[in-house]
CSV table of C-alpha atoms and ligand atoms in Angstrom, one decimal:
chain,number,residue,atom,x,y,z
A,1,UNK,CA,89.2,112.3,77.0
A,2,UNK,CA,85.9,112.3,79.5
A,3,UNK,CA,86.9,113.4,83.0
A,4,UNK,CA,84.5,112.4,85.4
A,5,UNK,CA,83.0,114.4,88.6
A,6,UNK,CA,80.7,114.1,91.3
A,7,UNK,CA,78.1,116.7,92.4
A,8,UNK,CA,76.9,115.7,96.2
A,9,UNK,CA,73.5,118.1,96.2
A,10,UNK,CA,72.4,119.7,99.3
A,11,UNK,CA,73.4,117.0,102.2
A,12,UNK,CA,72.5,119.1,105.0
A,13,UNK,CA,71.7,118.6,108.4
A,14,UNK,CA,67.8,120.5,107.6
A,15,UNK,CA,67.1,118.4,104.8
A,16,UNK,CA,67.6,115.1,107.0
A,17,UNK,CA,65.1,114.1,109.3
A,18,UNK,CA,64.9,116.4,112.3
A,19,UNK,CA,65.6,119.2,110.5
A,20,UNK,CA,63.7,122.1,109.4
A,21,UNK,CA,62.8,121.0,105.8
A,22,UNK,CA,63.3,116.9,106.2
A,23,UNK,CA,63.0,115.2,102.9
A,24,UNK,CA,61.9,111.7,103.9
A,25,UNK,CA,64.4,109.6,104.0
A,26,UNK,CA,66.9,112.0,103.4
A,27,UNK,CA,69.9,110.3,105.9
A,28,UNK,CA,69.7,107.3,103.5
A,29,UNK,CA,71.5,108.8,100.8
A,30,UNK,CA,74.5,109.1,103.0
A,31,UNK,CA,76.2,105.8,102.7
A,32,UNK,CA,75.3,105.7,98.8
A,33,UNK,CA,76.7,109.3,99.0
A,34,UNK,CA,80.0,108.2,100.8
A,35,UNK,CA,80.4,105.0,98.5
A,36,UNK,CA,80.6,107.7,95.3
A,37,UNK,CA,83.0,109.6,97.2
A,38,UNK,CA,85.1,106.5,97.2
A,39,UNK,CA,84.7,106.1,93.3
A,40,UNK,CA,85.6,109.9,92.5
A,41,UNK,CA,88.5,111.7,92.4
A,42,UNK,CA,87.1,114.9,92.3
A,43,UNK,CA,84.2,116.0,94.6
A,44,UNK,CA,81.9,118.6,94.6
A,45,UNK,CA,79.1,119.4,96.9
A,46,UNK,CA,76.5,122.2,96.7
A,47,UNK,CA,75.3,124.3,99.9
A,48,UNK,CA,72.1,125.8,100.1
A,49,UNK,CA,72.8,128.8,101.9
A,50,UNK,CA,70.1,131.5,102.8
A,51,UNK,CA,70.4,134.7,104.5
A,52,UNK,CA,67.5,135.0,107.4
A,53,UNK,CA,65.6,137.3,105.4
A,54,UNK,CA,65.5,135.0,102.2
A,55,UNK,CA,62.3,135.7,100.1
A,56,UNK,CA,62.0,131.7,100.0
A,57,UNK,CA,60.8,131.6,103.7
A,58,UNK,CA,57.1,131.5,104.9
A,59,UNK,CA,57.9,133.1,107.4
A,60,UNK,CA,59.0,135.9,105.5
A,61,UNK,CA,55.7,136.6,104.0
A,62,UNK,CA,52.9,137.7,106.7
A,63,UNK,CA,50.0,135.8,106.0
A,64,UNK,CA,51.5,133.4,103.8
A,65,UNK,CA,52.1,129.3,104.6
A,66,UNK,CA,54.8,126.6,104.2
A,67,UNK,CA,54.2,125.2,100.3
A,68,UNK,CA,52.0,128.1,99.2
A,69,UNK,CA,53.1,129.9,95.8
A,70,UNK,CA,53.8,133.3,95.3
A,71,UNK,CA,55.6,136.0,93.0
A,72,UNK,CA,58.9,136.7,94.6
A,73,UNK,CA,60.1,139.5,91.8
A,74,UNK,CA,58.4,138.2,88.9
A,75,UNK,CA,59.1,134.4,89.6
A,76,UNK,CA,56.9,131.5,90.8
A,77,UNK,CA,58.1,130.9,94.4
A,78,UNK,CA,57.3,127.9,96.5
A,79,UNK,CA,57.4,129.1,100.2
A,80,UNK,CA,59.3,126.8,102.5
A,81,UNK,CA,59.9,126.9,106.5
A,82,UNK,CA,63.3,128.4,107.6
A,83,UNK,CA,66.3,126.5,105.9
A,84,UNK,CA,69.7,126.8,105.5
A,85,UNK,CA,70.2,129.8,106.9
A,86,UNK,CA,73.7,130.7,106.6
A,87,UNK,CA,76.4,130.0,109.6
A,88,UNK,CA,74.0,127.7,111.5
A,89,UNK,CA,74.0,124.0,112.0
A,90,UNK,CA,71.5,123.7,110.1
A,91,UNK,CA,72.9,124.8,106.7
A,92,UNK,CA,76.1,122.0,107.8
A,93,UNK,CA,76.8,119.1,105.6
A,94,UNK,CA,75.8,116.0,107.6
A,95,UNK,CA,78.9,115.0,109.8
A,96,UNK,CA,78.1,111.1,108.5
A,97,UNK,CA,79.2,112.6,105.2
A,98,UNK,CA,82.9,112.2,104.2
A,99,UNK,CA,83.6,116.0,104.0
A,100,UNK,CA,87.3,115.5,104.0
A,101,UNK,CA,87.3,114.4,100.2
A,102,UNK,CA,85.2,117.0,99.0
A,103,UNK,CA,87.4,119.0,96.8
A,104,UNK,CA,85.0,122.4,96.1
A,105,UNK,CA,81.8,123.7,97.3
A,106,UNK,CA,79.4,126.2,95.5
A,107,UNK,CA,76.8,127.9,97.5
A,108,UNK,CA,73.7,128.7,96.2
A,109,UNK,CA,70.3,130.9,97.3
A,110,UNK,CA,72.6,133.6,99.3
A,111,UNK,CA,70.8,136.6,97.5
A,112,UNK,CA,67.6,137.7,99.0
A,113,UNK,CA,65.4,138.6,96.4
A,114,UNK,CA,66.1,135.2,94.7
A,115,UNK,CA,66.1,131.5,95.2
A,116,UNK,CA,68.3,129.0,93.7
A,117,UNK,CA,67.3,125.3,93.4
A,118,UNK,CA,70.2,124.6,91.2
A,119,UNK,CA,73.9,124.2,92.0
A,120,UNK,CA,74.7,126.3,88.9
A,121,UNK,CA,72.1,129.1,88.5
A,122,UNK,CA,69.2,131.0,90.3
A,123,UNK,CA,66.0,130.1,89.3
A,124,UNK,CA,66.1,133.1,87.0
A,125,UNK,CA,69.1,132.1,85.0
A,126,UNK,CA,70.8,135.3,85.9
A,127,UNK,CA,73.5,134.6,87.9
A,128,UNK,CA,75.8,131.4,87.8
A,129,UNK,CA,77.4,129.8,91.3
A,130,UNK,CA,80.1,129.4,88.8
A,131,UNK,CA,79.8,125.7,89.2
A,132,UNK,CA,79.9,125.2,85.6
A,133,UNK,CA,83.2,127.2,84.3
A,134,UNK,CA,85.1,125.7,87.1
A,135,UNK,CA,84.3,122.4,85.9
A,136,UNK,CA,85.1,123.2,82.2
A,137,UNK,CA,88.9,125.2,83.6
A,138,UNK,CA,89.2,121.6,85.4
A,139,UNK,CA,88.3,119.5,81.8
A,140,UNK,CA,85.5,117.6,83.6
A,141,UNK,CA,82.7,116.8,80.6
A,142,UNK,CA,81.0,113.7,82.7
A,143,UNK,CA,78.8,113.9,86.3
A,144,UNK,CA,77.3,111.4,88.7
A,145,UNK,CA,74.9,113.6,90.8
A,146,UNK,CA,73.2,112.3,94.2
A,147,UNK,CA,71.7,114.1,97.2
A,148,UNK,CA,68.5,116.0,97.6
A,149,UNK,CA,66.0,117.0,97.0
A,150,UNK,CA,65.2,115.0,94.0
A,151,UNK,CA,61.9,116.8,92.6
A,152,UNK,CA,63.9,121.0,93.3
A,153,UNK,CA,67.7,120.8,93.8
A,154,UNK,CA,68.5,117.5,92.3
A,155,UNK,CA,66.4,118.4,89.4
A,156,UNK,CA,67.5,121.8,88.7
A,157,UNK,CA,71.2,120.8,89.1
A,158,UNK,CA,70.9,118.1,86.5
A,159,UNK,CA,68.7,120.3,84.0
A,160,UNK,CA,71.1,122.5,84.0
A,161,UNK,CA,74.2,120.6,83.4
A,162,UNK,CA,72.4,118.7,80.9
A,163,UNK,CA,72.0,121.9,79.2
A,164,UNK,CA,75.5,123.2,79.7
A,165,UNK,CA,76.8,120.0,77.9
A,166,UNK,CA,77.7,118.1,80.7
A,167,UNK,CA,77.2,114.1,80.5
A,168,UNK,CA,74.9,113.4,83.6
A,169,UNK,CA,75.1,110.1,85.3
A,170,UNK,CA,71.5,110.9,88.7
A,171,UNK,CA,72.1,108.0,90.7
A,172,UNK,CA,69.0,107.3,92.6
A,173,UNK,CA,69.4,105.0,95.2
A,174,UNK,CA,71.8,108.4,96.4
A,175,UNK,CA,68.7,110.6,95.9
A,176,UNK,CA,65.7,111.0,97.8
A,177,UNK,CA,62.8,113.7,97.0
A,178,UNK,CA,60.1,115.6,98.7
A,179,UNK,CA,56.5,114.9,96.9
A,180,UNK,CA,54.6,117.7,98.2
A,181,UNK,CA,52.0,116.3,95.7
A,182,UNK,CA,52.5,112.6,95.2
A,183,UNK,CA,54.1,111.5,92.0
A,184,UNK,CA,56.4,114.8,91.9
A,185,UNK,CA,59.6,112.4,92.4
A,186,UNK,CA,58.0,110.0,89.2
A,187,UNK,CA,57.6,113.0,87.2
A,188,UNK,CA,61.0,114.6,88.1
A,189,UNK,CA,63.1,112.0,86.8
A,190,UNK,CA,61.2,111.5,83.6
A,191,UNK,CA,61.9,115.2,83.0
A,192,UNK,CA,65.4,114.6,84.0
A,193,UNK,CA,65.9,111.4,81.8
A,194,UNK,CA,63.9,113.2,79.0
A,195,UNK,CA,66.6,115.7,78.7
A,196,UNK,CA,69.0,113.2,78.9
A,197,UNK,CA,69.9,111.8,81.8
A,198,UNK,CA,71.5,108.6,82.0
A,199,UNK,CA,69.6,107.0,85.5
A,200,UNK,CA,71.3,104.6,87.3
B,1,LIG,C1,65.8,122.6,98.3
B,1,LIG,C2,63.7,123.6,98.7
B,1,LIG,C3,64.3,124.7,99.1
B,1,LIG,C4,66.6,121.5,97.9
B,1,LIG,C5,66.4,123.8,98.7
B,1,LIG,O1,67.8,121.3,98.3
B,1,LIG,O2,66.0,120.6,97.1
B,1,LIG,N1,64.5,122.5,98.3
B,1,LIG,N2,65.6,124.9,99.1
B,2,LIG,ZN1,66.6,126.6,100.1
């Protein structure tokens, strides 16, 4: 029997306009968000949730700017203004969001020394949120996924579910991305429907 779930990625307050890493647009995957809710009985959202030290941030770096790359212990790192750090109002779902039916959430990017763009690994693969064996203890085998960003968290999330034998439903009008070069949205669904996504 499939049992269905749905992942809500990353709706926080600094990925919505006004905050510190705004994905344009972002606040419109809120009622889409919300309207998913309604069609799921189980819930999940991802928090990304940095400590103010996190090897992620510009600032972090001396000499180094916002969207630069560097080697943060062995892996390409895209360096991004001060985000989600952990306890602040920043790193809070979006109040418009219907927080009361969301069953579990997995935080992600907590460890220093490594980010994590998806809701089920770090972007080394060596460590799991444990997003995925709680949804295999729960029986879930299908997931609609919305929220943001679509070209890193969305992305990552899917790839990996993809690859841990989830069915994934993205649903787009729910996503919105942040095209530091233009086309990076295009290019990060046809990856994501390449390995076998289902896009709605
Ligand atoms: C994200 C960049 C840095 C995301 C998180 O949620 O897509 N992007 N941290
Ligand atoms: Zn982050």
């Amino acid at each position: 029997m499939p049992k269905q779930a749905l992942i809500l990625i990353d709706i926080q307050n600094d990925f919505l306009p006004g905050g510190a890493l705004a994905v344009p647009g972002g606040d419109q995957v809120i009622t889409v968000a919300n309207e998913l809710i309604n069609s799921h009985e189980l819930v999940i959202a991802s928090q990304d949730w940095h400590p103010a030290d996190h090897g992620s941030f510009a600032a972090n770096h001396e000499g180094k700017h916002v969207y630069e790359t560097i080697k943060l212990n062995g892996l390409d790192q895209t360096l991004w203004p001060v985000h989600c750090v952990e306890d602040t109002q920043g790193a809070e779902f979006s109040e418009l969001l219907d927080c009361e039916s969301i069953n579990r959430v997995f935080r992600k990017g907590c460890s220093r020394d490594i980010d994590s763009y998806s809701a089920f690994y770090d972007n080394g693969h060596l460590q799991s949120t444990g997003l995925s064996e709680w949804l295999k203890s729960q029986g879930v085998t299908d997931l609609s996924i919305c929220g943001l960003a679509t070209d890193y968290c969305v992305k990552f999330s899917c790839l990996d579910a993809l690859n841990d034998g989830f069915h994934v439903t993205l649903h787009l009008a729910g996503c919105r991305g942040v095209n530091i070069s233009p086309g990076d949205v295009d290019q990060a669904i046809a990856e994501m429907k390449a390995a076998g996504a289902e896009i709605r």
